Amino acid sequence: MDKDEIHLRRLPAAAPWGPHADSEFHGVDFLPGDLNEAPEETGMRVNKKYSCLPAEEKGIHIINIRAIEDIGYDQHESTLLNSLSKNPDADCKYGLYFRDGKRKVDYILVYHYKKSSAGKTLTRRVHHNDSSARSTKQDQPLPGKGVQLEMRESEPHVDYHEDDKRFRREEYEGNLVEAGLELERDEDTKIHGVGFVKIHAPWNVLCREAEFLKLKMPTKKMYQINQTHGLLKKINSVIQKITEPIQPKVAEHKPQTVKRLSYPFSREKQHLFDLSDRDSFFDSKTRSTIVYEILKRTTCTKAKYSMGKGEGRKKETTLLNKRRKCGKYGITSLLANGVYSAAYPLHDGDYEGENVEPNDRKLLCEEWASYGVFYKYQPIDLVRKYFGEKIGLYFAWLGVYTQMLIPASIVGIIVFLYGCATVDENIPSMEMCDQRNNITMCPLCDRTCSYWKMSSACATARASHLFDNPATVFFSVFMALWAATFMEHWKRKQMRLNYRWDLTGFEEEEDHPRAEYEAKVLEKSLRKEHKQKETDKEKLTWKDRFPAYLTNFVGIIFMVGLTFAIVFGVIIYRISTAAALAISSTPSGRSSVRVTVTATAVIINLVVIIILDEVYGCIARWLTQIEVPKTDKNFEERLIFKAFLLKFVNAYTPIFYVAFFKGRFVGRPGDYVYIFHSFRMEECAPGGCLMELCIQLSIIMLGKQLIQNNLFEIGIPKMKKFIRYMKLKRRRSLDHEEHMKKKQRYEVDYNLEPFAGLTPEYMEMIIQFGFVTLFVASFPLAPLFALLNNIIEIRLDAKKFVTELRRPVAVRAKDIGIWYNILRGIGKLAVIINAFVISFTSDFIPRLVYLYMYSENGTMHGFVNHTLSSFNVSDFQAGTAPNDPMDLGYEVQICRYKDYREPPWSENKYDISKDFWAVLAARLAFVIVFQNLVMFMSDFVDWIIPDIPKDISQQIHKEKVLMVEVFMREEQGKLQMLETWKDNDKKKGENCNNHSPRLPRSRSGSLSSCHSYPLDV
């Protein structure tokens, strides 16, 4: 124990307890039975809420831990100080329990403090003057407050802000004690300048809060879960044997045949619950949830100085009254204002090392947060037990999504292999690669670009067939139905989890107002303080939020415009780079222009997307903060909506450009569309833009996953951890004994990263879901790469939660919230986008039109020539013709370009031909038919699969019936007891009448004694 942190005070020998003798006295509980005892015995019966000494030490109450070397003590007290030199950390399991080794630490508050130079003198003064009796409540300090009272009188105020924080901490902790919590302070840590307040919730507080929160707890009543019979039972047993090697080795994951009946906890019905082991009845997750609810509810209404000003002058009386009435500072406000620097529950213990006691954290690390068990199912029930329902639902959803990607990946691989197998049989690509066709194409740019042979684009045409074949249409339909099936499967899985986790009747109650919202309401009420009459409870209206709404609208429009501007800049880069590379004299350089330009532009897009993702995340949070939502749930939903909107636009705008805009507005030779009067718009390759879309999608998707996983989720947290370690190493004392001292659990957890919520994790997966579904027609391998990424992502997130983050507060939730609606929206949008990709981006519709309307022999021969129009080179505008028209070795009279236009020898030369309108009509018809057909099939899947599994609905109904039976049996037992009591009472009354006729004076007393029958219902 650190020497400069001990302060002892002996209880007065004859303290006049006054009116506070039978109540809580600033953290010291005095029982009514102790009032007549000797003073020494009274001192022994104090509640050791702040005590760091063993219970054997008598007559001593430790007020705080202050400078031990300056305490004035007599010689006979040396035995006590010698006992302090012993290491009590083993008894309290290194911070998991209070110093007495019995009371478990349920929550930790962390604060920064500054050691004052006057502290040593004040310690002596308090120690020597505490023999005087104090009879008033003001004179008796709260634990940890004895020093500050005298300090304010003797020491000049140096830092009013720190003094205000200390004052608020003292009041808040006193209020926590009044709420029933037990506290213990520890400033004797290896982290200098950081103090810890350990919080323990006793049994009566846990029972009270569990009843308030309506926590469902298991009762003594157990019932049999309905089992399958016949063929289904055999199939299930076979599946269990096959999947046994991939099941995690945890007790919670084993199939259960019986289940305990659950009921909302009630102190009046404690006999229904199995309370044989009170220590384990409320697990650590539940205990921390209960304490956190008390921390949020407990307020700190007083402040000695003005907030943040530090001028040391008190407010006017009306302002102080208004502050005490409206300015309630719960734990969220205190954390936001820096009164406390952190608040978190403790992990169950170490997860690695020798002689580590078995705990849930260690089990999770071995069976879940390890890359070696990537092939196993997740122990979702254990994850929920340790982290709570909300985090458990996230990992359950991620597991279901990853499992559903397996069939999608298999079908995607089959479609890709089909394209590989049929590439040599594809007539259009064979015609493009045939050197004998001698098709001369028009220049790709003005002046510097020359004519080129279509056969030079042979590789691109063959590669396009891998992704642009009839199987991709089938795959698009399949993925639309897959998305609908996935959503229905998740709803059913969610209902199973709700039943297993006793959330079937759970309804989320309105959360506590956020600290920022209360501060805004306080400002609004202070602005109206000149009014005499008291107004009702203030709240923020749309008028108060109108500037924030306007800022949000303008900010989001600006961010979307910025994304479009960056994509436009990349387009300019592509055009200019293509023109520069076309000047290359080597034929190989000319043939690889498209691939080079596309690849480099996509890499630029990827870097910009990753950077803007981080920027947009911060901007979305700032825009949400200025809106000042009332509750944390409202804040989270608004933040998710803004972040998703900005990140969706950021990630998919370059892909939308390639899919639907590139090559659509280029004009024709002799009449091109120019940007800034100098740059021609881009054209698609002869094989279409689908290959470029595939390159764009694959690089952005894979690059985003690899960089975010490796850099952001692994590299940056490890770098932060290393920086924190170096800072602590610099501050650490050179004392070898201090250096070798094992850290307490709360010190180790304080050095971990704080939990920042599940929004980044969900957002990453939702964007990936968009890559898998929205443009899957152009990249059938997207589900495969998503599957490989998610196998790593699950273990990466698990390792992060178990080993690198502070333990989050368990939050009850019965679904994944707004994310489900976003998933459904993406699934509906995917149907529309894939319809347009197949119809307008690929050549699927033009091929069908040619095959059934223009083909002479019913084959695809002549399709390439049909899609090309002719141009007379004499019709070039002045200054746009190639500088080297003889580059191919012969003079070119007619060049070809991809479009449906009239030839130069027609009366309406270069006008749009009838073939264009026929193809456009077929494309629009396909979009309408495909969209309605697939939507109908998706809705049919949604309708045919019930949201609640039949067996789960039966079990829920069975639970209700059993609960009614339990209460009916209980009522019958009470009635029988009352009837028995009445009969016995009647018999005793008759006996009293028969045996005592000669005692008229004492008859009433005898009867009263006869009727004194104990009743305990």
PDB file of C-alpha atoms in Angstrom, residues 261-448:
ATOM      1  CA  LEU A 261     -39.754 -20.999 -15.693  1.00  0.00           C
ATOM      2  CA  SER A 262     -38.899 -17.300 -15.558  1.00  0.00           C
ATOM      3  CA  TYR A 263     -40.847 -14.534 -13.892  1.00  0.00           C
ATOM      4  CA  PRO A 264     -40.177 -10.825 -13.217  1.00  0.00           C
ATOM      5  CA  PHE A 265     -38.403 -10.621  -9.876  1.00  0.00           C
ATOM      6  CA  SER A 266     -40.512  -9.553  -6.919  1.00  0.00           C
ATOM      7  CA  ARG A 267     -39.446  -9.207  -3.312  1.00  0.00           C
ATOM      8  CA  GLU A 268     -42.877 -10.313  -2.157  1.00  0.00           C
ATOM      9  CA  LYS A 269     -42.563 -13.550  -4.137  1.00  0.00           C
ATOM     10  CA  GLN A 270     -38.986 -14.467  -3.291  1.00  0.00           C
ATOM     11  CA  HIS A 271     -40.177 -17.938  -2.335  1.00  0.00           C
ATOM     12  CA  LEU A 272     -40.750 -18.636  -6.049  1.00  0.00           C
ATOM     13  CA  PHE A 273     -37.060 -18.214  -6.871  1.00  0.00           C
ATOM     14  CA  ASP A 274     -34.136 -20.469  -6.072  1.00  0.00           C
ATOM     15  CA  LEU A 275     -32.193 -18.322  -3.600  1.00  0.00           C
ATOM     16  CA  SER A 276     -30.010 -21.100  -2.210  1.00  0.00           C
ATOM     17  CA  ASP A 277     -26.915 -19.347  -3.569  1.00  0.00           C
ATOM     18  CA  ARG A 278     -27.455 -15.615  -3.337  1.00  0.00           C
ATOM     19  CA  ASP A 279     -23.944 -14.818  -4.569  1.00  0.00           C
ATOM     20  CA  SER A 280     -24.617 -16.335  -7.988  1.00  0.00           C
ATOM     21  CA  PHE A 281     -28.350 -15.593  -8.298  1.00  0.00           C
ATOM     22  CA  PHE A 282     -27.526 -12.224  -9.919  1.00  0.00           C
ATOM     23  CA  ASP A 283     -24.578 -12.745 -12.267  1.00  0.00           C
ATOM     24  CA  SER A 284     -21.909 -10.104 -12.826  1.00  0.00           C
ATOM     25  CA  LYS A 285     -23.615  -8.810 -15.973  1.00  0.00           C
ATOM     26  CA  THR A 286     -26.902  -8.248 -14.143  1.00  0.00           C
ATOM     27  CA  ARG A 287     -25.203  -6.681 -11.119  1.00  0.00           C
ATOM     28  CA  SER A 288     -23.338  -4.158 -13.270  1.00  0.00           C
ATOM     29  CA  THR A 289     -26.558  -3.311 -15.146  1.00  0.00           C
ATOM     30  CA  ILE A 290     -28.352  -2.637 -11.873  1.00  0.00           C
ATOM     31  CA  VAL A 291     -25.531  -0.446 -10.561  1.00  0.00           C
ATOM     32  CA  TYR A 292     -25.403   1.492 -13.833  1.00  0.00           C
ATOM     33  CA  GLU A 293     -29.134   2.210 -13.592  1.00  0.00           C
ATOM     34  CA  ILE A 294     -28.575   3.609 -10.102  1.00  0.00           C
ATOM     35  CA  LEU A 295     -25.630   5.687 -11.338  1.00  0.00           C
ATOM     36  CA  LYS A 296     -27.765   7.179 -14.106  1.00  0.00           C
ATOM     37  CA  ARG A 297     -30.666   7.846 -11.761  1.00  0.00           C
ATOM     38  CA  THR A 298     -28.647   9.298  -8.893  1.00  0.00           C
ATOM     39  CA  THR A 299     -28.157  13.027  -9.348  1.00  0.00           C
ATOM     40  CA  CYS A 300     -25.746  15.651  -8.144  1.00  0.00           C
ATOM     41  CA  THR A 301     -27.674  18.931  -7.939  1.00  0.00           C
ATOM     42  CA  LYS A 302     -25.256  21.220  -6.139  1.00  0.00           C
ATOM     43  CA  ALA A 303     -22.144  22.950  -7.387  1.00  0.00           C
ATOM     44  CA  LYS A 304     -20.072  25.326  -5.314  1.00  0.00           C
ATOM     45  CA  TYR A 305     -18.771  27.342  -8.257  1.00  0.00           C
ATOM     46  CA  SER A 306     -20.088  28.151 -11.702  1.00  0.00           C
ATOM     47  CA  MET A 307     -19.619  25.397 -14.225  1.00  0.00           C
ATOM     48  CA  GLY A 308     -16.416  25.698 -16.183  1.00  0.00           C
ATOM     49  CA  LYS A 309     -15.781  29.338 -15.242  1.00  0.00           C
ATOM     50  CA  GLY A 310     -13.596  28.770 -12.188  1.00  0.00           C
ATOM     51  CA  GLU A 311     -14.040  32.316 -10.902  1.00  0.00           C
ATOM     52  CA  GLY A 312     -15.019  31.223  -7.403  1.00  0.00           C
ATOM     53  CA  ARG A 313     -18.001  33.529  -7.078  1.00  0.00           C
ATOM     54  CA  LYS A 314     -21.382  32.159  -6.116  1.00  0.00           C
ATOM     55  CA  LYS A 315     -24.351  32.708  -8.341  1.00  0.00           C
ATOM     56  CA  GLU A 316     -27.286  34.793  -7.357  1.00  0.00           C
ATOM     57  CA  THR A 317     -29.883  33.141  -5.159  1.00  0.00           C
ATOM     58  CA  THR A 318     -32.428  32.697  -7.940  1.00  0.00           C
ATOM     59  CA  LEU A 319     -29.823  31.157 -10.243  1.00  0.00           C
ATOM     60  CA  LEU A 320     -28.691  28.732  -7.551  1.00  0.00           C
ATOM     61  CA  ASN A 321     -32.267  27.700  -6.829  1.00  0.00           C
ATOM     62  CA  LYS A 322     -32.870  27.212 -10.533  1.00  0.00           C
ATOM     63  CA  ARG A 323     -29.712  25.149 -10.848  1.00  0.00           C
ATOM     64  CA  ARG A 324     -30.663  22.955  -7.883  1.00  0.00           C
ATOM     65  CA  LYS A 325     -34.083  22.451  -9.398  1.00  0.00           C
ATOM     66  CA  CYS A 326     -33.143  21.822 -13.024  1.00  0.00           C
ATOM     67  CA  GLY A 327     -29.453  21.011 -13.139  1.00  0.00           C
ATOM     68  CA  LYS A 328     -29.336  17.361 -12.191  1.00  0.00           C
ATOM     69  CA  TYR A 329     -26.037  15.754 -13.012  1.00  0.00           C
ATOM     70  CA  GLY A 330     -26.124  11.954 -13.305  1.00  0.00           C
ATOM     71  CA  ILE A 331     -23.130   9.821 -14.187  1.00  0.00           C
ATOM     72  CA  THR A 332     -23.366  10.712 -17.890  1.00  0.00           C
ATOM     73  CA  SER A 333     -23.189  14.426 -17.084  1.00  0.00           C
ATOM     74  CA  LEU A 334     -20.367  13.926 -14.603  1.00  0.00           C
ATOM     75  CA  LEU A 335     -18.393  11.989 -17.199  1.00  0.00           C
ATOM     76  CA  ALA A 336     -19.057  14.644 -19.847  1.00  0.00           C
ATOM     77  CA  ASN A 337     -17.918  17.419 -17.479  1.00  0.00           C
ATOM     78  CA  GLY A 338     -14.761  15.582 -16.432  1.00  0.00           C
ATOM     79  CA  VAL A 339     -15.798  15.083 -12.821  1.00  0.00           C
ATOM     80  CA  TYR A 340     -15.112  11.404 -13.422  1.00  0.00           C
ATOM     81  CA  SER A 341     -12.852  10.283 -16.222  1.00  0.00           C
ATOM     82  CA  ALA A 342     -14.294   6.794 -16.684  1.00  0.00           C
ATOM     83  CA  ALA A 343     -16.968   4.417 -15.406  1.00  0.00           C
ATOM     84  CA  TYR A 344     -17.052   0.735 -16.253  1.00  0.00           C
ATOM     85  CA  PRO A 345     -17.777  -2.744 -14.847  1.00  0.00           C
ATOM     86  CA  LEU A 346     -14.876  -5.110 -14.305  1.00  0.00           C
ATOM     87  CA  HIS A 347     -13.901  -8.094 -16.382  1.00  0.00           C
ATOM     88  CA  ASP A 348     -14.232 -11.414 -14.582  1.00  0.00           C
ATOM     89  CA  GLY A 349     -10.475 -11.900 -14.370  1.00  0.00           C
ATOM     90  CA  ASP A 350      -7.405 -12.590 -16.493  1.00  0.00           C
ATOM     91  CA  TYR A 351      -7.745 -14.509 -19.734  1.00  0.00           C
ATOM     92  CA  GLU A 352      -4.154 -15.712 -20.030  1.00  0.00           C
ATOM     93  CA  GLY A 353      -1.210 -16.576 -17.834  1.00  0.00           C
ATOM     94  CA  GLU A 354      -0.287 -19.274 -15.372  1.00  0.00           C
ATOM     95  CA  ASN A 355      -2.512 -20.237 -12.449  1.00  0.00           C
ATOM     96  CA  VAL A 356      -5.446 -18.219 -13.778  1.00  0.00           C
ATOM     97  CA  GLU A 357      -8.685 -19.187 -12.105  1.00  0.00           C
ATOM     98  CA  PRO A 358     -11.390 -20.420 -14.506  1.00  0.00           C
ATOM     99  CA  ASN A 359     -13.780 -17.645 -15.490  1.00  0.00           C
ATOM    100  CA  ASP A 360     -16.145 -16.770 -18.324  1.00  0.00           C
ATOM    101  CA  ARG A 361     -13.652 -14.365 -19.873  1.00  0.00           C
ATOM    102  CA  LYS A 362     -10.975 -17.057 -20.127  1.00  0.00           C
ATOM    103  CA  LEU A 363     -13.504 -19.508 -21.556  1.00  0.00           C
ATOM    104  CA  LEU A 364     -14.617 -16.970 -24.161  1.00  0.00           C
ATOM    105  CA  CYS A 365     -11.010 -16.316 -25.123  1.00  0.00           C
ATOM    106  CA  GLU A 366     -10.353 -20.018 -25.657  1.00  0.00           C
ATOM    107  CA  GLU A 367     -13.609 -21.054 -27.338  1.00  0.00           C
ATOM    108  CA  TRP A 368     -14.599 -17.876 -29.157  1.00  0.00           C
ATOM    109  CA  ALA A 369     -11.929 -15.166 -29.426  1.00  0.00           C
ATOM    110  CA  SER A 370      -9.311 -17.362 -31.058  1.00  0.00           C
ATOM    111  CA  TYR A 371      -8.507 -17.754 -34.741  1.00  0.00           C
ATOM    112  CA  GLY A 372      -7.916 -21.458 -34.147  1.00  0.00           C
ATOM    113  CA  VAL A 373     -11.655 -22.037 -33.605  1.00  0.00           C
ATOM    114  CA  PHE A 374     -12.784 -20.180 -36.734  1.00  0.00           C
ATOM    115  CA  TYR A 375     -14.617 -23.282 -37.957  1.00  0.00           C
ATOM    116  CA  LYS A 376     -16.735 -23.613 -34.799  1.00  0.00           C
ATOM    117  CA  TYR A 377     -20.107 -22.158 -33.952  1.00  0.00           C
ATOM    118  CA  GLN A 378     -20.131 -19.176 -31.632  1.00  0.00           C
ATOM    119  CA  PRO A 379     -21.117 -19.717 -27.969  1.00  0.00           C
ATOM    120  CA  ILE A 380     -23.827 -17.077 -28.260  1.00  0.00           C
ATOM    121  CA  ASP A 381     -25.437 -17.871 -24.906  1.00  0.00           C
ATOM    122  CA  LEU A 382     -22.114 -17.368 -23.118  1.00  0.00           C
ATOM    123  CA  VAL A 383     -21.529 -14.137 -25.058  1.00  0.00           C
ATOM    124  CA  ARG A 384     -24.938 -12.912 -23.908  1.00  0.00           C
ATOM    125  CA  LYS A 385     -24.233 -13.999 -20.336  1.00  0.00           C
ATOM    126  CA  TYR A 386     -20.990 -12.017 -20.270  1.00  0.00           C
ATOM    127  CA  PHE A 387     -21.721  -8.965 -22.462  1.00  0.00           C
ATOM    128  CA  GLY A 388     -25.509  -8.692 -22.426  1.00  0.00           C
ATOM    129  CA  GLU A 389     -28.299  -9.131 -24.950  1.00  0.00           C
ATOM    130  CA  LYS A 390     -27.454  -6.261 -27.274  1.00  0.00           C
ATOM    131  CA  ILE A 391     -23.919  -7.454 -28.022  1.00  0.00           C
ATOM    132  CA  GLY A 392     -25.120 -11.059 -28.063  1.00  0.00           C
ATOM    133  CA  LEU A 393     -27.677 -10.173 -30.744  1.00  0.00           C
ATOM    134  CA  TYR A 394     -24.988  -8.476 -32.860  1.00  0.00           C
ATOM    135  CA  PHE A 395     -22.775 -11.554 -32.890  1.00  0.00           C
ATOM    136  CA  ALA A 396     -25.794 -13.825 -33.420  1.00  0.00           C
ATOM    137  CA  TRP A 397     -26.824 -11.716 -36.432  1.00  0.00           C
ATOM    138  CA  LEU A 398     -23.253 -11.731 -37.759  1.00  0.00           C
ATOM    139  CA  GLY A 399     -23.146 -15.519 -37.381  1.00  0.00           C
ATOM    140  CA  VAL A 400     -26.461 -16.005 -39.223  1.00  0.00           C
ATOM    141  CA  TYR A 401     -25.322 -13.639 -41.999  1.00  0.00           C
ATOM    142  CA  THR A 402     -22.040 -15.516 -42.365  1.00  0.00           C
ATOM    143  CA  GLN A 403     -23.810 -18.897 -42.472  1.00  0.00           C
ATOM    144  CA  MET A 404     -26.206 -17.623 -45.126  1.00  0.00           C
ATOM    145  CA  LEU A 405     -23.259 -16.469 -47.228  1.00  0.00           C
ATOM    146  CA  ILE A 406     -22.148 -20.097 -47.664  1.00  0.00           C
ATOM    147  CA  PRO A 407     -24.903 -21.102 -50.168  1.00  0.00           C
ATOM    148  CA  ALA A 408     -24.616 -17.709 -51.887  1.00  0.00           C
ATOM    149  CA  SER A 409     -20.858 -18.223 -52.284  1.00  0.00           C
ATOM    150  CA  ILE A 410     -21.335 -21.731 -53.703  1.00  0.00           C
ATOM    151  CA  VAL A 411     -23.847 -20.516 -56.299  1.00  0.00           C
ATOM    152  CA  GLY A 412     -21.588 -17.544 -57.145  1.00  0.00           C
ATOM    153  CA  ILE A 413     -18.627 -19.866 -57.731  1.00  0.00           C
ATOM    154  CA  ILE A 414     -20.791 -22.075 -59.971  1.00  0.00           C
ATOM    155  CA  VAL A 415     -21.862 -19.041 -62.028  1.00  0.00           C
ATOM    156  CA  PHE A 416     -18.238 -17.908 -62.349  1.00  0.00           C
ATOM    157  CA  LEU A 417     -17.102 -21.393 -63.386  1.00  0.00           C
ATOM    158  CA  TYR A 418     -19.918 -21.522 -65.929  1.00  0.00           C
ATOM    159  CA  GLY A 419     -18.551 -18.321 -67.460  1.00  0.00           C
ATOM    160  CA  CYS A 420     -15.044 -19.800 -67.541  1.00  0.00           C
ATOM    161  CA  ALA A 421     -16.304 -23.000 -69.165  1.00  0.00           C
ATOM    162  CA  THR A 422     -18.285 -21.219 -71.894  1.00  0.00           C
ATOM    163  CA  VAL A 423     -15.830 -18.418 -72.719  1.00  0.00           C
ATOM    164  CA  ASP A 424     -14.473 -20.287 -75.770  1.00  0.00           C
ATOM    165  CA  GLU A 425     -17.989 -20.924 -77.027  1.00  0.00           C
ATOM    166  CA  ASN A 426     -19.108 -17.298 -76.768  1.00  0.00           C
ATOM    167  CA  ILE A 427     -19.637 -16.140 -80.350  1.00  0.00           C
ATOM    168  CA  PRO A 428     -19.516 -12.332 -79.726  1.00  0.00           C
ATOM    169  CA  SER A 429     -16.129 -12.517 -77.982  1.00  0.00           C
ATOM    170  CA  MET A 430     -14.815 -14.876 -80.685  1.00  0.00           C
ATOM    171  CA  GLU A 431     -15.866 -12.374 -83.365  1.00  0.00           C
ATOM    172  CA  MET A 432     -14.130  -9.550 -81.511  1.00  0.00           C
ATOM    173  CA  CYS A 433     -10.930 -11.603 -81.227  1.00  0.00           C
ATOM    174  CA  ASP A 434     -10.992 -12.733 -84.874  1.00  0.00           C
ATOM    175  CA  GLN A 435      -8.186 -10.960 -86.748  1.00  0.00           C
ATOM    176  CA  ARG A 436      -9.885 -11.612 -90.079  1.00  0.00           C
ATOM    177  CA  ASN A 437     -12.814  -9.311 -89.338  1.00  0.00           C
ATOM    178  CA  ASN A 438     -10.519  -6.279 -89.710  1.00  0.00           C
ATOM    179  CA  ILE A 439     -12.895  -3.902 -87.910  1.00  0.00           C
ATOM    180  CA  THR A 440     -11.327  -0.451 -87.578  1.00  0.00           C
ATOM    181  CA  MET A 441     -12.575   1.561 -84.604  1.00  0.00           C
ATOM    182  CA  CYS A 442     -12.778   5.344 -84.318  1.00  0.00           C
ATOM    183  CA  PRO A 443     -10.210   7.153 -82.096  1.00  0.00           C
ATOM    184  CA  LEU A 444     -10.815   7.230 -78.329  1.00  0.00           C
ATOM    185  CA  CYS A 445      -9.641  10.843 -78.029  1.00  0.00           C
ATOM    186  CA  ASP A 446      -9.058  13.878 -80.244  1.00  0.00           C
ATOM    187  CA  ARG A 447      -5.853  14.398 -82.264  1.00  0.00           C
ATOM    188  CA  THR A 448      -3.416  12.338 -80.156  1.00  0.00           C
TER     189      THR A 448
END
